[in-house]
PDB file of C-alpha atoms in Angstrom:
ATOM      1  CA  GLY A 235      55.761 -29.519 166.163  1.00 57.00           C
ATOM      2  CA  GLN A 236      57.419 -31.051 163.174  1.00 69.00           C
ATOM      3  CA  ASN A 237      58.597 -29.899 159.763  1.00 89.00           C
ATOM      4  CA  ILE A 238      59.530 -32.464 157.180  1.00 95.00           C
ATOM      5  CA  ASP A 239      60.715 -31.202 153.819  1.00 96.00           C
ATOM      6  CA  GLN A 240      61.362 -33.075 150.604  1.00 97.00           C
ATOM      7  CA  PRO A 241      61.595 -31.971 146.994  1.00 97.00           C
ATOM      8  CA  THR A 242      58.257 -32.195 145.268  1.00 96.00           C
ATOM      9  CA  GLU A 243      59.397 -33.844 142.060  1.00 97.00           C
ATOM     10  CA  MET A 244      62.501 -35.383 140.572  1.00 98.00           C
ATOM     11  CA  THR A 245      63.305 -36.969 137.220  1.00 97.00           C
ATOM     12  CA  ALA A 246      66.056 -39.455 136.471  1.00 97.00           C
ATOM     13  CA  THR A 247      67.107 -41.837 133.706  1.00 97.00           C
ATOM     14  CA  GLU A 248      66.813 -45.598 133.745  1.00 97.00           C
ATOM     15  CA  GLY A 249      70.043 -47.175 134.988  1.00 97.00           C
ATOM     16  CA  ALA A 250      71.182 -44.023 136.753  1.00 97.00           C
ATOM     17  CA  ILE A 251      71.481 -43.162 140.439  1.00 97.00           C
ATOM     18  CA  VAL A 252      69.213 -40.680 142.190  1.00 98.00           C
ATOM     19  CA  GLN A 253      69.363 -39.175 145.677  1.00 98.00           C
ATOM     20  CA  ILE A 254      66.167 -37.957 147.371  1.00 98.00           C
ATOM     21  CA  ASN A 255      66.772 -35.636 150.304  1.00 98.00           C
ATOM     22  CA  CYS A 256      64.683 -35.126 153.418  1.00 98.00           C
ATOM     23  CA  THR A 257      65.244 -32.538 156.109  1.00 98.00           C
ATOM     24  CA  TYR A 258      63.314 -32.505 159.328  1.00 96.00           C
ATOM     25  CA  GLN A 259      62.865 -30.507 162.511  1.00 93.00           C
ATOM     26  CA  THR A 260      61.504 -32.347 165.465  1.00 88.00           C
ATOM     27  CA  SER A 261      61.748 -32.143 169.226  1.00 85.00           C
ATOM     28  CA  GLY A 262      62.105 -35.809 170.126  1.00 88.00           C
ATOM     29  CA  PHE A 263      63.578 -37.600 167.148  1.00 91.00           C
ATOM     30  CA  ASN A 264      63.270 -41.338 167.410  1.00 89.00           C
ATOM     31  CA  GLY A 265      63.802 -42.719 163.940  1.00 92.00           C
ATOM     32  CA  LEU A 266      63.243 -41.974 160.269  1.00 95.00           C
ATOM     33  CA  PHE A 267      61.509 -44.185 157.731  1.00 95.00           C
ATOM     34  CA  TRP A 268      61.396 -44.147 153.958  1.00 97.00           C
ATOM     35  CA  TYR A 269      58.318 -45.506 152.176  1.00 97.00           C
ATOM     36  CA  GLN A 270      57.550 -45.991 148.501  1.00 97.00           C
ATOM     37  CA  GLN A 271      54.061 -45.238 147.224  1.00 97.00           C
ATOM     38  CA  HIS A 272      52.895 -46.000 143.712  1.00 96.00           C
ATOM     39  CA  ALA A 273      49.932 -43.945 142.534  1.00 92.00           C
ATOM     40  CA  GLY A 274      46.682 -45.204 144.042  1.00 90.00           C
ATOM     41  CA  GLU A 275      48.453 -47.740 146.229  1.00 93.00           C
ATOM     42  CA  ALA A 276      49.502 -48.070 149.859  1.00 95.00           C
ATOM     43  CA  PRO A 277      52.898 -46.947 151.136  1.00 96.00           C
ATOM     44  CA  THR A 278      55.376 -49.793 151.392  1.00 95.00           C
ATOM     45  CA  PHE A 279      58.326 -49.773 153.755  1.00 94.00           C
ATOM     46  CA  LEU A 280      61.799 -49.304 152.292  1.00 95.00           C
ATOM     47  CA  SER A 281      64.216 -48.426 155.116  1.00 95.00           C
ATOM     48  CA  TYR A 282      64.711 -47.281 158.678  1.00 93.00           C
ATOM     49  CA  ASN A 283      67.447 -45.186 160.283  1.00 95.00           C
ATOM     50  CA  VAL A 284      67.763 -44.201 163.902  1.00 92.00           C
ATOM     51  CA  LEU A 285      71.575 -43.900 164.218  1.00 94.00           C
ATOM     52  CA  ASP A 286      73.825 -41.808 162.045  1.00 97.00           C
ATOM     53  CA  GLY A 287      75.183 -43.451 158.953  1.00 97.00           C
ATOM     54  CA  LEU A 288      74.217 -45.452 155.919  1.00 97.00           C
ATOM     55  CA  GLU A 289      71.844 -48.413 155.769  1.00 94.00           C
ATOM     56  CA  GLU A 290      72.083 -50.423 152.612  1.00 94.00           C
ATOM     57  CA  LYS A 291      69.419 -52.756 151.274  1.00 90.00           C
ATOM     58  CA  GLY A 292      69.997 -53.955 147.732  1.00 94.00           C
ATOM     59  CA  ARG A 293      69.562 -51.104 145.240  1.00 96.00           C
ATOM     60  CA  PHE A 294      68.270 -48.787 147.970  1.00 96.00           C
ATOM     61  CA  SER A 295      70.332 -47.091 150.684  1.00 97.00           C
ATOM     62  CA  SER A 296      69.338 -44.537 153.279  1.00 98.00           C
ATOM     63  CA  PHE A 297      71.552 -42.138 155.185  1.00 98.00           C
ATOM     64  CA  LEU A 298      70.913 -40.200 158.382  1.00 98.00           C
ATOM     65  CA  SER A 299      72.626 -37.298 160.099  1.00 97.00           C
ATOM     66  CA  ARG A 300      70.801 -36.497 163.321  1.00 96.00           C
ATOM     67  CA  SER A 301      72.872 -33.377 164.072  1.00 95.00           C
ATOM     68  CA  LYS A 302      71.882 -31.941 160.704  1.00 96.00           C
ATOM     69  CA  GLY A 303      68.296 -33.191 160.725  1.00 96.00           C
ATOM     70  CA  TYR A 304      68.950 -34.705 157.333  1.00 97.00           C
ATOM     71  CA  SER A 305      68.408 -37.945 155.527  1.00 98.00           C
ATOM     72  CA  TYR A 306      68.622 -39.136 151.982  1.00 98.00           C
ATOM     73  CA  LEU A 307      67.395 -42.136 150.043  1.00 98.00           C
ATOM     74  CA  LEU A 308      69.729 -43.344 147.316  1.00 98.00           C
ATOM     75  CA  LEU A 309      68.344 -45.440 144.500  1.00 98.00           C
ATOM     76  CA  LYS A 310      70.854 -47.183 142.236  1.00 97.00           C
ATOM     77  CA  GLU A 311      70.440 -48.849 138.837  1.00 97.00           C
ATOM     78  CA  LEU A 312      67.077 -47.170 138.379  1.00 98.00           C
ATOM     79  CA  GLN A 313      64.302 -49.157 136.780  1.00 97.00           C
ATOM     80  CA  MET A 314      61.096 -47.890 135.225  1.00 97.00           C
ATOM     81  CA  LYS A 315      59.158 -49.496 138.068  1.00 97.00           C
ATOM     82  CA  ASP A 316      60.899 -47.186 140.510  1.00 98.00           C
ATOM     83  CA  SER A 317      58.689 -44.364 139.268  1.00 98.00           C
ATOM     84  CA  ALA A 318      56.683 -43.598 142.414  1.00 98.00           C
ATOM     85  CA  SER A 319      56.424 -41.200 145.299  1.00 97.00           C
ATOM     86  CA  TYR A 320      59.003 -41.580 148.047  1.00 98.00           C
ATOM     87  CA  LEU A 321      57.816 -40.594 151.505  1.00 97.00           C
ATOM     88  CA  CYS A 322      60.063 -39.545 154.345  1.00 97.00           C
ATOM     89  CA  ALA A 323      58.481 -40.161 157.759  1.00 96.00           C
ATOM     90  CA  VAL A 324      59.795 -39.221 161.202  1.00 94.00           C
ATOM     91  CA  ARG A 325      58.964 -40.754 164.520  1.00 90.00           C
ATOM     92  CA  ASP A 326      58.795 -38.277 167.366  1.00 85.00           C
ATOM     93  CA  GLU A 327      58.755 -39.048 171.079  1.00 82.00           C
ATOM     94  CA  GLU A 328      56.644 -35.949 171.568  1.00 80.00           C
ATOM     95  CA  ASN A 329      53.959 -37.621 169.413  1.00 74.00           C
ATOM     96  CA  ASN A 330      54.003 -40.734 171.463  1.00 72.00           C
ATOM     97  CA  ASN A 331      56.456 -42.203 168.947  1.00 76.00           C
ATOM     98  CA  ASP A 332      53.940 -42.004 166.145  1.00 81.00           C
ATOM     99  CA  MET A 333      55.122 -41.373 162.602  1.00 87.00           C
ATOM    100  CA  ARG A 334      54.528 -38.170 160.646  1.00 92.00           C
ATOM    101  CA  PHE A 335      54.991 -38.047 156.896  1.00 95.00           C
ATOM    102  CA  GLY A 336      56.531 -35.504 154.600  1.00 95.00           C
ATOM    103  CA  ALA A 337      54.628 -34.587 151.456  1.00 95.00           C
ATOM    104  CA  GLY A 338      56.650 -37.046 149.394  1.00 97.00           C
ATOM    105  CA  THR A 339      58.888 -36.756 146.321  1.00 98.00           C
ATOM    106  CA  ARG A 340      57.404 -37.898 143.051  1.00 97.00           C
ATOM    107  CA  LEU A 341      60.156 -39.616 141.066  1.00 98.00           C
ATOM    108  CA  THR A 342      59.781 -40.160 137.340  1.00 98.00           C
ATOM    109  CA  VAL A 343      62.211 -42.576 135.683  1.00 98.00           C
ATOM    110  CA  LYS A 344      62.627 -42.036 131.976  1.00 97.00           C
ATOM    111  CA  PRO A 345      64.071 -44.461 129.413  1.00 95.00           C
TER     112      PRO A 345
ATOM    113  CA  GLU B 199      53.660 -62.841 154.008  1.00 73.00           C
ATOM    114  CA  PRO B 200      50.981 -61.577 156.428  1.00 74.00           C
ATOM    115  CA  GLU B 201      49.288 -58.387 155.424  1.00 92.00           C
ATOM    116  CA  VAL B 202      46.872 -55.750 156.647  1.00 96.00           C
ATOM    117  CA  THR B 203      43.506 -56.047 154.924  1.00 96.00           C
ATOM    118  CA  GLN B 204      40.922 -53.308 154.552  1.00 97.00           C
ATOM    119  CA  THR B 205      37.313 -53.371 153.464  1.00 96.00           C
ATOM    120  CA  PRO B 206      35.631 -52.052 151.487  1.00 96.00           C
ATOM    121  CA  SER B 207      38.095 -50.934 148.849  1.00 96.00           C
ATOM    122  CA  HIS B 208      35.753 -48.149 147.798  1.00 97.00           C
ATOM    123  CA  GLN B 209      32.879 -46.620 149.773  1.00 97.00           C
ATOM    124  CA  VAL B 210      30.445 -44.049 148.341  1.00 97.00           C
ATOM    125  CA  THR B 211      28.278 -42.285 150.946  1.00 96.00           C
ATOM    126  CA  GLN B 212      25.896 -39.358 151.083  1.00 96.00           C
ATOM    127  CA  MET B 213      27.000 -36.354 153.095  1.00 97.00           C
ATOM    128  CA  GLY B 214      25.761 -36.574 156.678  1.00 97.00           C
ATOM    129  CA  GLN B 215      25.714 -40.365 156.759  1.00 97.00           C
ATOM    130  CA  GLU B 216      27.754 -42.513 159.058  1.00 97.00           C
ATOM    131  CA  VAL B 217      30.453 -44.682 157.592  1.00 97.00           C
ATOM    132  CA  ILE B 218      32.537 -47.487 159.122  1.00 97.00           C
ATOM    133  CA  LEU B 219      35.825 -48.500 157.582  1.00 98.00           C
ATOM    134  CA  ARG B 220      37.156 -51.866 158.528  1.00 97.00           C
ATOM    135  CA  CYS B 221      40.661 -53.189 158.937  1.00 97.00           C
ATOM    136  CA  VAL B 222      42.190 -56.495 159.955  1.00 97.00           C
ATOM    137  CA  PRO B 223      45.731 -55.822 161.197  1.00 95.00           C
ATOM    138  CA  ILE B 224      48.509 -58.365 161.057  1.00 93.00           C
ATOM    139  CA  SER B 225      47.685 -60.922 163.732  1.00 90.00           C
ATOM    140  CA  ASN B 226      50.632 -60.578 166.098  1.00 87.00           C
ATOM    141  CA  HIS B 227      50.862 -56.808 165.865  1.00 91.00           C
ATOM    142  CA  LEU B 228      50.058 -54.676 168.867  1.00 89.00           C
ATOM    143  CA  TYR B 229      49.890 -51.126 167.509  1.00 91.00           C
ATOM    144  CA  PHE B 230      47.240 -49.937 165.072  1.00 94.00           C
ATOM    145  CA  TYR B 231      46.909 -46.730 163.125  1.00 95.00           C
ATOM    146  CA  TRP B 232      44.640 -44.858 160.769  1.00 97.00           C
ATOM    147  CA  TYR B 233      45.909 -42.392 158.206  1.00 97.00           C
ATOM    148  CA  ARG B 234      44.149 -40.246 155.604  1.00 97.00           C
ATOM    149  CA  GLN B 235      45.405 -39.146 152.209  1.00 97.00           C
ATOM    150  CA  ILE B 236      43.407 -36.621 150.276  1.00 96.00           C
ATOM    151  CA  LEU B 237      43.990 -37.004 146.532  1.00 93.00           C
ATOM    152  CA  GLY B 238      47.321 -35.499 145.578  1.00 90.00           C
ATOM    153  CA  GLN B 239      48.278 -34.632 149.134  1.00 93.00           C
ATOM    154  CA  LYS B 240      50.412 -36.152 151.813  1.00 93.00           C
ATOM    155  CA  VAL B 241      49.658 -39.030 154.130  1.00 95.00           C
ATOM    156  CA  GLU B 242      48.183 -37.548 157.324  1.00 95.00           C
ATOM    157  CA  PHE B 243      48.155 -39.274 160.700  1.00 94.00           C
ATOM    158  CA  LEU B 244      44.738 -39.618 162.306  1.00 96.00           C
ATOM    159  CA  VAL B 245      45.066 -41.882 165.329  1.00 95.00           C
ATOM    160  CA  SER B 246      47.113 -44.604 166.969  1.00 93.00           C
ATOM    161  CA  PHE B 247      45.721 -47.342 169.169  1.00 93.00           C
ATOM    162  CA  TYR B 248      47.349 -49.681 171.660  1.00 90.00           C
ATOM    163  CA  ASN B 249      46.101 -51.873 174.441  1.00 89.00           C
ATOM    164  CA  ASN B 250      42.508 -51.114 173.580  1.00 90.00           C
ATOM    165  CA  GLU B 251      42.780 -47.399 173.859  1.00 93.00           C
ATOM    166  CA  ILE B 252      43.798 -44.406 171.775  1.00 94.00           C
ATOM    167  CA  SER B 253      47.473 -43.553 172.242  1.00 90.00           C
ATOM    168  CA  GLU B 254      47.607 -40.403 170.197  1.00 90.00           C
ATOM    169  CA  LYS B 255      45.303 -38.515 167.880  1.00 92.00           C
ATOM    170  CA  SER B 256      45.768 -35.606 165.513  1.00 92.00           C
ATOM    171  CA  GLU B 257      43.770 -32.439 165.229  1.00 92.00           C
ATOM    172  CA  ILE B 258      41.973 -33.995 162.272  1.00 94.00           C
ATOM    173  CA  PHE B 259      40.561 -36.695 164.558  1.00 96.00           C
ATOM    174  CA  ASP B 260      37.735 -34.657 166.029  1.00 94.00           C
ATOM    175  CA  ASP B 261      34.493 -35.768 167.731  1.00 95.00           C
ATOM    176  CA  GLN B 262      33.129 -37.050 164.434  1.00 96.00           C
ATOM    177  CA  PHE B 263      35.723 -39.804 164.401  1.00 97.00           C
ATOM    178  CA  SER B 264      36.002 -42.853 166.571  1.00 97.00           C
ATOM    179  CA  VAL B 265      37.948 -46.095 166.549  1.00 97.00           C
ATOM    180  CA  GLU B 266      37.119 -49.478 167.970  1.00 95.00           C
ATOM    181  CA  ARG B 267      38.582 -52.930 168.242  1.00 92.00           C
ATOM    182  CA  PRO B 268      35.338 -54.853 168.602  1.00 86.00           C
ATOM    183  CA  ASP B 269      36.948 -58.291 168.659  1.00 87.00           C
ATOM    184  CA  GLY B 270      40.362 -59.873 168.515  1.00 78.00           C
ATOM    185  CA  SER B 271      40.916 -59.187 164.830  1.00 87.00           C
ATOM    186  CA  ASN B 272      39.064 -56.120 163.545  1.00 93.00           C
ATOM    187  CA  PHE B 273      39.977 -52.466 163.938  1.00 96.00           C
ATOM    188  CA  THR B 274      37.407 -49.958 162.719  1.00 97.00           C
ATOM    189  CA  LEU B 275      37.241 -46.256 161.982  1.00 98.00           C
ATOM    190  CA  LYS B 276      33.827 -44.637 162.209  1.00 97.00           C
ATOM    191  CA  ILE B 277      32.922 -41.236 160.870  1.00 97.00           C
ATOM    192  CA  ARG B 278      29.574 -40.218 162.377  1.00 95.00           C
ATOM    193  CA  SER B 279      28.323 -37.537 160.030  1.00 94.00           C
ATOM    194  CA  THR B 280      30.422 -37.359 156.906  1.00 96.00           C
ATOM    195  CA  LYS B 281      31.353 -34.123 155.202  1.00 96.00           C
ATOM    196  CA  LEU B 282      32.483 -33.515 151.633  1.00 96.00           C
ATOM    197  CA  GLU B 283      36.011 -32.870 152.868  1.00 96.00           C
ATOM    198  CA  ASP B 284      36.171 -36.371 154.358  1.00 97.00           C
ATOM    199  CA  SER B 285      36.597 -37.694 150.832  1.00 97.00           C
ATOM    200  CA  ALA B 286      40.032 -39.333 150.823  1.00 97.00           C
ATOM    201  CA  MET B 287      41.903 -42.603 150.887  1.00 97.00           C
ATOM    202  CA  TYR B 288      41.973 -44.016 154.381  1.00 98.00           C
ATOM    203  CA  PHE B 289      44.879 -46.327 155.246  1.00 98.00           C
ATOM    204  CA  CYS B 290      45.035 -48.651 158.203  1.00 97.00           C
ATOM    205  CA  ALA B 291      48.473 -49.720 159.424  1.00 96.00           C
ATOM    206  CA  SER B 292      49.823 -51.950 162.136  1.00 94.00           C
ATOM    207  CA  SER B 293      53.209 -52.611 163.700  1.00 91.00           C
ATOM    208  CA  ASP B 294      54.797 -54.963 166.170  1.00 86.00           C
ATOM    209  CA  LEU B 295      57.059 -53.332 168.754  1.00 70.00           C
ATOM    210  CA  TRP B 296      57.514 -49.607 168.564  1.00 59.00           C
ATOM    211  CA  ASN B 297      61.087 -48.764 168.048  1.00 60.00           C
ATOM    212  CA  ASN B 298      62.560 -50.205 164.958  1.00 65.00           C
ATOM    213  CA  GLN B 299      59.624 -51.972 163.441  1.00 78.00           C
ATOM    214  CA  PRO B 300      57.988 -50.414 160.399  1.00 87.00           C
ATOM    215  CA  GLN B 301      54.276 -49.907 160.082  1.00 91.00           C
ATOM    216  CA  HIS B 302      52.657 -52.135 157.482  1.00 94.00           C
ATOM    217  CA  PHE B 303      49.875 -50.516 155.500  1.00 96.00           C
ATOM    218  CA  GLY B 304      46.685 -51.962 154.106  1.00 97.00           C
ATOM    219  CA  ASP B 305      45.636 -51.188 150.520  1.00 96.00           C
ATOM    220  CA  GLY B 306      43.285 -48.463 151.729  1.00 97.00           C
ATOM    221  CA  THR B 307      39.617 -47.606 151.442  1.00 97.00           C
ATOM    222  CA  ARG B 308      38.730 -44.860 149.016  1.00 97.00           C
ATOM    223  CA  LEU B 309      35.885 -42.888 150.623  1.00 98.00           C
ATOM    224  CA  SER B 310      33.815 -40.690 148.342  1.00 97.00           C
ATOM    225  CA  ILE B 311      31.277 -38.346 149.914  1.00 97.00           C
ATOM    226  CA  LEU B 312      28.515 -37.089 147.649  1.00 95.00           C
TER     227      LEU B 312
END
C-alpha cells in the first residue's frame, strides 16, 4: 500500500517563498510528481523527481530524498495566481507504475 | 500544444442510468487513465489502459465500470448503473512512455447523479 501525506492548507504572502512538504511510504518507489490544481480545473504538471536532489524549473523547484521518503515543492516570488492546490503524486512499481495522489495542499497567497 | 479533450464538460443523469464519458487522449500517447475527484477530496486513481487492455485498476473500479478504446482516438469510461456516490469530477489523462513522462490531464467531466 501507499501513504502520501501533505499539509492540508498553507498561507503565504505575495513575493515570498513557500515550501510544501510531502512524505510518502511506498514499496516500489519509481518517481514523484508535483501537480498544480486550481479550483474546478484539471491538475497540471509542475515537476518530476526520481533521483535524490533538487530539480529547478523557473520559480518552482522540487527536492527528493528517497531514503527519507520526502519531497518538497519550493515556490519563489509568489504571485496571486499561485493560489491553488498542490498535489504530490507517487509512482509505484507495485501499482504497475501508476500514479497515486496525496490529498493536496491548498495554498492561499495573500497581498 | 496538444491536449487531452473530454466531453461532455457536465453530465446530469438519473440514478440507475448508464453514462458514458468520452476522452480523446493526445495522439501519440500510449497510456491512458481515468481518475475521479469527489468535490473537496483528493484525486483518486480508477484505471490505467495500455495496448488495448486494462493495466491496473483500483478497488473503486468495480463491475459497474468499464473502459473501451472503440477506435484509434477515443477512450471511454462507462458506468452501467449510476449511484448517487458516483457524483464527481472524472478526469482522463494520457502519457507517452512510462518512466519520466508526466500524465497530461483533460479538463474533466463533472458528473451529477440525481
